[in-house]
Amino acid sequence: MNKNLLNKILITLGFLFAYRVLAYVPVPGVNTDVIKDFFTSNSNNALGLFNMFSGNAAERLSIISLGIMPYITSSIIMELLAATFPNLGKMKKERDGMQKYMQIIRYTTVLITIVQAIGVSIGLQSLTGRAGEQAIMINPNLFVAISCASMLTGTMLLMWIGEQITQRGIGNGISLIIFAGIVSGIPNAIGGTINLVNTGEMNFLVVIAITLIILATVGVVIFVEMGERRVPISYQRKTIMQNQTKRIMNYIPIKVNLSGVIPPIFASAVLMFPSTILQASTNEFVQKINDFLNPNSYMFNFLTFVFIMFFAYFYASIVFNAKDISENLKRQGGFIPGVRPGEATAGFLNEVASRLTLTGAIYLGLISTLPWILVKFMGVPFYFGGTSVLIVVSVALDTMRRIEAQIYMNKYQTLSAVGL
């Protein structure tokens, strides 16, 4: 293995190890046993889902208990604003403007983290354990200040770790953090399932059925994520003669799932945010709304499907710019057979992308909700839901592609160095 690639892999693993260490650093002044019991009793609602995405850091009330969700929420807000205001969208496309754009996301992340940290700190003050012990062991006002500073520091560290992995390691840092958080809960899920089987609370045939559902979901995800529509491209004779020593791609690859894993992550962030805030309230009406948004309810999964469809179209429109592709083709002397260059090419590519996006959006929605519906009829908890499978498999495939690309690039550099 190339030394450069090995260093990138080791850097990635090192940062992910640091992330897992931070998950065990609690906020000062809390009774972690009370917090853990609380999350155990709420494992099947929004708090359980939030705890899973944080890599079980929330049940320990660690300094990274808010996870990377404030950053994702900030990114959603900025993407919506960039699509609404042309000047902000233009700033995002420019090199210097992109730095300012990312700075705004960071500042917004700080603001969201502070708001969420204060809300969590105040909500915990009324939390008590089974024997009546308090969750907060120090002065309430002092705890709010300490927890806010601790959680803000933890979220900023996570954001920095994600950026460092993207720049110096292999893969997308933010996606890998979520990936590591979900994967870290697999051993506990397996152990819990074994205990249920041993105590007779779960039938072994049900475990086999759940395993088959997981394997089928993984297979479908791999099949669709690898699928793409290749739009053929032809070039003028002059362009081919000028580039005899270069390989000219004769097709445009358009993925079936253009938006990737972003829509399920965005949908989860949007739906978990109000549930997390409402959970601390004791008002009867607010509690009814919170139950309405319970991840174990049909309405939550219906809203998940709707939000995924929306974000799939929204994000696909951002990552796939048919106008830029058509202009680049025209400058390079390329064209789609049977389609006029320019606006006609952009319209054709938009039509192809729209059809694929519809298929990809339905696929994302079904993958995220259908496994839950299937297991719901079995009457057992599904520790590794469709969204989790989608995120884990998609991130793993993306990381493998980047490793393969790095290997091929190193081979070309070696051949170039020896004069071949």
Coordinates of C-alpha atoms in Angstrom, one line a residue:
M1 CA 0.0 0.0 0.0
N2 CA 1.2 3.5 -0.9
K3 CA 2.7 5.4 2.1
N4 CA 0.6 8.5 1.3
L5 CA -2.7 6.5 1.3
L6 CA -1.7 4.7 4.5
N7 CA -1.1 8.0 6.2
K8 CA -4.5 9.3 5.2
I9 CA -6.2 6.1 6.5
L10 CA -4.3 6.3 9.8
I11 CA -5.2 10.0 10.1
T12 CA -8.9 9.2 9.5
L13 CA -8.8 6.4 12.1
G14 CA -7.0 8.6 14.6
F15 CA -9.6 11.3 14.4
L16 CA -12.4 8.9 14.6
F17 CA -10.8 7.4 17.7
A18 CA -10.6 10.9 19.2
Y19 CA -14.3 11.3 18.5
R20 CA -15.1 8.1 20.3
V21 CA -13.0 9.2 23.3
L22 CA -14.9 12.5 23.5
A23 CA -18.1 10.5 23.7
Y24 CA -17.0 9.3 27.2
V25 CA -16.1 12.7 28.6
P26 CA -19.2 13.8 30.6
V27 CA -20.4 17.4 31.2
P28 CA -19.3 18.3 34.8
G29 CA -22.0 18.3 37.5
V30 CA -24.3 15.6 36.3
N31 CA -25.4 12.2 37.7
T32 CA -24.7 10.0 34.6
D33 CA -26.7 7.1 36.1
V34 CA -29.9 9.1 36.1
I35 CA -29.3 10.3 32.6
K36 CA -28.6 6.8 31.3
D37 CA -31.8 5.4 33.0
F38 CA -33.8 8.2 31.4
F39 CA -32.5 7.4 27.9
T40 CA -33.0 3.7 28.4
S41 CA -36.7 4.3 29.2
N42 CA -36.9 6.5 26.1
S43 CA -35.0 4.3 23.7
N44 CA -38.0 3.9 21.3
N45 CA -38.8 7.6 20.8
A46 CA -37.0 10.7 19.4
L47 CA -34.4 10.6 22.2
G48 CA -33.4 7.1 21.3
L49 CA -32.9 8.1 17.7
F50 CA -31.0 11.1 18.7
N51 CA -28.8 9.0 21.0
M52 CA -28.1 6.6 18.2
F53 CA -26.9 9.4 15.9
S54 CA -24.7 10.8 18.6
G55 CA -23.0 7.4 19.1
N56 CA -24.6 6.9 22.6
A57 CA -22.9 10.1 23.7
A58 CA -26.3 11.6 24.7
E59 CA -27.0 9.0 27.3
R60 CA -23.7 9.8 29.0
L61 CA -24.3 13.5 28.6
S62 CA -20.8 13.9 27.2
I63 CA -19.5 17.2 25.9
I64 CA -20.4 16.0 22.3
S65 CA -23.9 14.8 23.3
L66 CA -25.4 17.3 20.8
G67 CA -23.4 15.5 18.1
I68 CA -22.9 16.9 14.7
M69 CA -26.6 17.8 14.2
P70 CA -26.2 21.5 14.9
Y71 CA -23.7 21.7 12.0
I72 CA -26.1 19.8 9.8
T73 CA -29.0 22.0 10.8
S74 CA -26.9 25.0 10.0
S75 CA -26.0 23.6 6.6
I76 CA -29.6 23.0 5.8
I77 CA -30.5 26.6 6.7
M78 CA -27.6 27.9 4.5
E79 CA -28.5 25.7 1.6
L80 CA -32.1 26.9 1.7
L81 CA -30.9 30.5 1.8
A82 CA -28.5 30.0 -1.0
A83 CA -31.3 28.6 -3.2
T84 CA -33.5 31.5 -2.3
F85 CA -31.1 34.5 -2.5
P86 CA -29.0 34.6 -5.8
N87 CA -26.2 36.7 -4.2
L88 CA -25.6 34.1 -1.5
G89 CA -25.7 31.3 -4.1
K90 CA -23.2 33.2 -6.3
M91 CA -20.9 33.6 -3.2
K92 CA -21.0 29.9 -2.6
K93 CA -19.7 29.2 -6.2
E94 CA -16.7 31.5 -5.9
R95 CA -13.5 30.3 -4.3
D96 CA -13.1 33.2 -1.8
G97 CA -16.9 33.4 -1.4
M98 CA -17.0 29.7 -0.4
Q99 CA -14.7 30.5 2.6
K100 CA -17.1 33.2 3.8
Y101 CA -20.0 30.8 3.2
M102 CA -18.4 28.2 5.4
Q103 CA -17.7 30.8 8.1
I104 CA -21.3 31.8 8.2
I105 CA -22.2 28.1 8.6
R106 CA -19.8 27.8 11.5
Y107 CA -21.2 30.9 13.2
T108 CA -24.7 29.6 12.8
T109 CA -23.6 26.3 14.2
V110 CA -22.4 28.1 17.3
L111 CA -25.7 29.9 17.7
I112 CA -27.8 26.7 17.3
T113 CA -25.5 24.8 19.7
I114 CA -25.8 27.5 22.4
V115 CA -29.6 27.5 22.1
Q116 CA -29.9 23.7 22.2
A117 CA -27.4 23.4 25.1
I118 CA -29.3 25.9 27.2
G119 CA -32.6 24.1 26.4
V120 CA -31.1 20.7 27.4
S121 CA -29.5 22.2 30.6
I122 CA -32.8 23.7 31.8
G123 CA -34.7 20.5 30.9
L124 CA -32.4 18.3 33.0
Q125 CA -33.0 20.3 36.1
S126 CA -36.4 18.7 36.6
L127 CA -35.1 15.2 35.8
T128 CA -35.0 12.8 38.7
G129 CA -34.0 9.1 39.1
R130 CA -36.0 6.2 40.3
A131 CA -35.0 6.8 43.9
G132 CA -35.7 10.5 43.6
E133 CA -32.0 11.6 43.1
Q134 CA -31.4 14.7 41.0
A135 CA -29.8 14.6 37.6
I136 CA -28.0 17.9 38.4
M137 CA -25.6 17.8 41.4
I138 CA -24.4 21.4 41.4
N139 CA -26.0 24.9 41.4
P140 CA -28.6 25.0 38.5
N141 CA -27.4 28.4 37.2
L142 CA -23.7 27.3 37.3
F143 CA -24.6 24.1 35.6
V144 CA -26.3 25.9 32.7
A145 CA -23.1 28.0 32.1
I146 CA -20.8 25.0 32.4
S147 CA -22.8 22.6 30.3
C148 CA -23.3 25.3 27.6
A149 CA -19.6 26.0 27.4
S150 CA -18.8 22.2 27.5
M151 CA -21.3 21.3 24.7
L152 CA -20.3 24.2 22.6
T153 CA -16.6 23.1 22.9
G154 CA -17.6 19.5 22.1
T155 CA -19.6 20.4 19.0
M156 CA -16.8 22.7 17.7
L157 CA -14.3 19.9 18.2
L158 CA -16.5 17.6 16.2
M159 CA -16.9 20.1 13.4
W160 CA -13.1 20.6 13.4
I161 CA -12.5 16.8 13.4
G162 CA -14.9 16.5 10.4
E163 CA -13.1 19.2 8.5
Q164 CA -9.7 17.7 9.2
I165 CA -10.8 14.2 8.0
T166 CA -12.2 15.7 4.8
Q167 CA -9.0 17.7 4.1
R168 CA -6.3 15.4 5.4
G169 CA -7.9 11.9 5.5
I170 CA -10.1 9.7 3.4
G171 CA -13.8 10.4 2.9
N172 CA -16.3 13.0 4.0
G173 CA -15.6 13.9 7.6
I174 CA -19.1 14.7 8.7
S175 CA -20.5 11.5 7.1
L176 CA -17.8 9.4 8.7
I177 CA -18.6 10.8 12.2
I178 CA -22.2 9.9 11.8
F179 CA -21.1 6.5 10.4
A180 CA -18.8 5.9 13.4
G181 CA -21.6 6.9 15.8
I182 CA -24.1 4.4 14.3
V183 CA -21.6 1.6 14.0
S184 CA -20.5 2.0 17.6
G185 CA -24.0 0.9 18.7
I186 CA -24.0 -2.4 16.8
P187 CA -22.2 -4.5 19.5
N188 CA -24.7 -3.4 22.1
A189 CA -27.6 -4.1 19.8
I190 CA -26.3 -7.6 19.0
G191 CA -25.7 -8.2 22.7
G192 CA -29.2 -7.0 23.6
T193 CA -30.7 -9.2 21.0
I194 CA -28.8 -12.3 22.2
N195 CA -30.0 -11.6 25.8
L196 CA -33.7 -11.3 24.6
V197 CA -33.3 -14.7 22.8
N198 CA -31.7 -16.3 25.8
T199 CA -34.4 -15.1 28.2
G200 CA -37.1 -16.2 25.7
E201 CA -38.5 -12.7 25.1
M202 CA -37.7 -13.0 21.4
N203 CA -38.1 -15.9 19.1
F204 CA -35.0 -17.0 17.2
L205 CA -37.0 -17.1 14.0
V206 CA -37.8 -13.4 14.5
V207 CA -34.1 -12.7 14.8
I208 CA -33.5 -14.5 11.5
A209 CA -36.3 -12.5 9.9
I210 CA -34.7 -9.2 11.1
T211 CA -31.3 -10.3 9.8
L212 CA -32.8 -11.1 6.4
I213 CA -34.5 -7.7 6.3
I214 CA -31.1 -6.0 7.1
L215 CA -29.3 -8.1 4.4
A216 CA -32.0 -7.3 1.8
T217 CA -31.8 -3.6 2.7
V218 CA -28.0 -3.6 2.3
G219 CA -28.3 -5.4 -1.0
V220 CA -30.8 -2.9 -2.4
V221 CA -28.7 0.0 -1.2
I222 CA -25.6 -1.3 -2.9
F223 CA -27.4 -2.1 -6.1
V224 CA -29.0 1.4 -6.4
E225 CA -26.0 3.4 -5.2
M226 CA -23.9 1.7 -7.8
G227 CA -26.5 2.4 -10.6
E228 CA -26.1 5.3 -13.0
R229 CA -27.4 6.5 -16.4
R230 CA -24.7 7.1 -18.9
V231 CA -25.6 9.8 -21.4
P232 CA -23.5 9.3 -24.6
I233 CA -21.3 12.1 -25.8
S234 CA -19.7 12.7 -29.2
Y235 CA -16.8 15.0 -30.1
Q236 CA -15.8 16.9 -33.2
R237 CA -13.0 15.5 -35.3
K238 CA -10.8 18.5 -34.5
T239 CA -11.3 18.0 -30.7
I240 CA -10.3 14.3 -31.0
M241 CA -7.2 15.1 -33.0
Q242 CA -6.1 17.8 -30.5
N243 CA -6.5 15.3 -27.6
Q244 CA -5.0 12.1 -29.1
T245 CA -2.8 11.7 -26.0
K246 CA -5.7 12.3 -23.6
R247 CA -8.6 10.1 -22.7
I248 CA -11.9 11.9 -23.4
M249 CA -14.9 10.6 -21.6
N250 CA -17.6 9.6 -24.1
Y251 CA -20.5 9.7 -21.7
I252 CA -21.9 11.7 -18.8
P253 CA -22.6 9.5 -15.7
I254 CA -25.7 10.5 -13.8
K255 CA -26.3 8.5 -10.6
V256 CA -29.7 7.1 -9.9
N257 CA -29.5 8.6 -6.4
L258 CA -28.0 12.0 -7.2
S259 CA -28.5 13.4 -3.7
G260 CA -26.7 10.5 -1.9
V261 CA -27.2 10.1 1.9
I262 CA -27.9 13.8 2.6
P263 CA -31.8 13.7 2.4
P264 CA -32.2 11.0 5.2
I265 CA -29.7 12.9 7.4
F266 CA -31.5 16.3 6.8
A267 CA -34.9 14.7 7.4
S268 CA -33.8 13.1 10.6
A269 CA -32.2 16.4 11.8
V270 CA -35.4 18.4 11.0
L271 CA -37.7 15.9 12.7
M272 CA -35.5 15.3 15.8
F273 CA -35.0 19.0 16.5
P274 CA -38.6 19.8 17.7
S275 CA -38.9 16.4 19.4
T276 CA -35.7 17.1 21.4
I277 CA -37.1 20.5 22.5
L278 CA -40.6 19.3 23.3
Q279 CA -39.3 16.3 25.4
A280 CA -38.4 18.6 28.3
S281 CA -41.9 20.1 28.6
T282 CA -44.5 18.7 31.1
N283 CA -47.4 20.4 29.4
E284 CA -50.1 17.8 28.4
F285 CA -50.7 19.4 24.9
V286 CA -47.0 19.6 24.2
Q287 CA -46.6 16.0 25.2
K288 CA -49.3 14.9 22.8
I289 CA -47.4 16.7 20.0
N290 CA -44.3 14.9 21.1
D291 CA -46.0 11.6 21.0
F292 CA -47.3 12.5 17.6
L293 CA -43.7 12.8 16.5
N294 CA -42.5 9.6 18.1
P295 CA -40.2 7.7 15.8
N296 CA -42.2 4.5 16.5
S297 CA -45.4 6.2 15.1
Y298 CA -46.7 5.9 11.5
M299 CA -47.0 9.7 11.3
F300 CA -43.2 10.2 12.0
N301 CA -42.3 7.7 9.3
F302 CA -44.8 9.3 6.9
L303 CA -43.2 12.7 7.6
T304 CA -39.8 11.1 7.1
F305 CA -40.8 9.9 3.7
V306 CA -42.2 13.4 2.7
F307 CA -39.1 15.2 4.0
I308 CA -36.7 12.8 2.2
M309 CA -38.6 13.3 -1.1
F310 CA -38.3 17.1 -0.7
F311 CA -34.6 17.1 0.3
A312 CA -33.8 14.6 -2.5
Y313 CA -35.1 17.0 -5.1
F314 CA -33.7 20.1 -3.4
Y315 CA -30.2 18.7 -3.0
A316 CA -30.1 17.1 -6.5
S317 CA -30.9 20.5 -7.9
I318 CA -27.8 21.8 -6.1
V319 CA -25.3 19.1 -7.0
F320 CA -26.4 18.6 -10.6
N321 CA -26.2 21.8 -12.7
A322 CA -27.3 20.9 -16.2
K323 CA -26.5 24.4 -17.5
D324 CA -22.9 24.3 -16.4
I325 CA -22.5 20.8 -17.9
S326 CA -23.9 21.9 -21.3
E327 CA -21.7 25.0 -21.4
N328 CA -18.6 22.9 -20.6
L329 CA -19.5 20.4 -23.3
K330 CA -20.0 23.2 -25.9
R331 CA -16.6 24.7 -25.1
Q332 CA -14.9 21.3 -25.4
G333 CA -16.6 20.6 -28.8
G334 CA -18.8 17.9 -27.4
F335 CA -22.5 17.2 -27.9
I336 CA -25.2 14.6 -27.2
P337 CA -26.2 12.8 -30.4
G338 CA -29.6 14.1 -31.6
V339 CA -29.6 17.0 -29.2
R340 CA -28.6 20.6 -30.1
P341 CA -25.8 22.1 -28.0
G342 CA -26.7 24.8 -25.4
E343 CA -30.1 25.2 -23.9
A344 CA -31.5 22.1 -25.6
T345 CA -28.7 20.0 -24.0
A346 CA -29.4 21.5 -20.6
G347 CA -33.1 20.8 -21.0
F348 CA -32.4 17.2 -22.0
L349 CA -30.0 16.6 -19.0
N350 CA -32.5 18.2 -16.7
E351 CA -35.2 15.9 -17.9
V352 CA -33.0 12.8 -17.4
A353 CA -31.9 14.0 -14.0
S354 CA -35.6 14.7 -12.9
R355 CA -36.6 11.1 -13.8
L356 CA -33.7 9.6 -12.0
T357 CA -34.3 11.9 -9.0
L358 CA -37.9 10.7 -8.7
T359 CA -36.7 7.1 -8.7
G360 CA -33.9 7.9 -6.2
A361 CA -36.2 9.9 -3.9
I362 CA -38.8 7.0 -3.8
Y363 CA -35.9 4.6 -3.1
L364 CA -34.6 6.7 -0.3
G365 CA -38.0 7.1 1.3
L366 CA -38.8 3.4 1.1
I367 CA -35.4 2.3 2.4
S368 CA -35.8 4.7 5.4
T369 CA -39.3 3.6 6.3
L370 CA -40.2 0.2 4.9
P371 CA -37.9 -1.9 7.2
W372 CA -39.5 -0.2 10.2
I373 CA -43.0 -1.0 8.9
L374 CA -42.0 -4.7 8.3
V375 CA -40.5 -5.1 11.8
K376 CA -43.4 -3.2 13.4
F377 CA -45.7 -6.0 12.4
M378 CA -43.4 -8.4 14.2
G379 CA -43.8 -6.4 17.4
V380 CA -40.0 -6.2 18.1
P381 CA -37.6 -3.3 18.3
F382 CA -35.5 -2.6 15.2
Y383 CA -32.1 -1.6 16.5
F384 CA -30.6 -1.0 13.0
G385 CA -33.3 0.9 11.0
G386 CA -33.4 1.6 7.3
T387 CA -31.9 5.1 7.7
S388 CA -29.0 3.7 9.6
V389 CA -28.3 1.0 7.1
L390 CA -28.5 3.5 4.3
I391 CA -26.0 5.9 6.0
V392 CA -23.6 3.1 6.9
V393 CA -23.6 1.4 3.5
S394 CA -23.5 4.6 1.5
V395 CA -20.6 6.1 3.5
A396 CA -18.7 2.8 3.3
L397 CA -19.2 2.7 -0.5
D398 CA -18.1 6.4 -0.8
T399 CA -15.0 5.8 1.3
M400 CA -14.1 2.7 -0.7
R401 CA -14.4 4.7 -4.0
R402 CA -12.1 7.4 -2.6
I403 CA -9.6 4.8 -1.5
E404 CA -9.7 3.2 -5.0
A405 CA -9.3 6.6 -6.7
Q406 CA -6.3 7.3 -4.5
I407 CA -4.7 4.0 -5.4
Y408 CA -5.3 4.6 -9.2
M409 CA -3.9 8.2 -8.9
N410 CA -0.7 6.8 -7.1
K411 CA -0.3 4.3 -10.0
Y412 CA -0.5 7.0 -12.6
Q413 CA 2.0 9.2 -10.7
T414 CA 4.4 6.2 -10.5
L415 CA 4.1 5.5 -14.3
S416 CA 4.6 9.2 -15.0
A417 CA 7.7 9.3 -12.8
V418 CA 9.4 6.4 -14.7
G419 CA 8.5 7.9 -18.0
L420 CA 5.7 5.5 -19.1

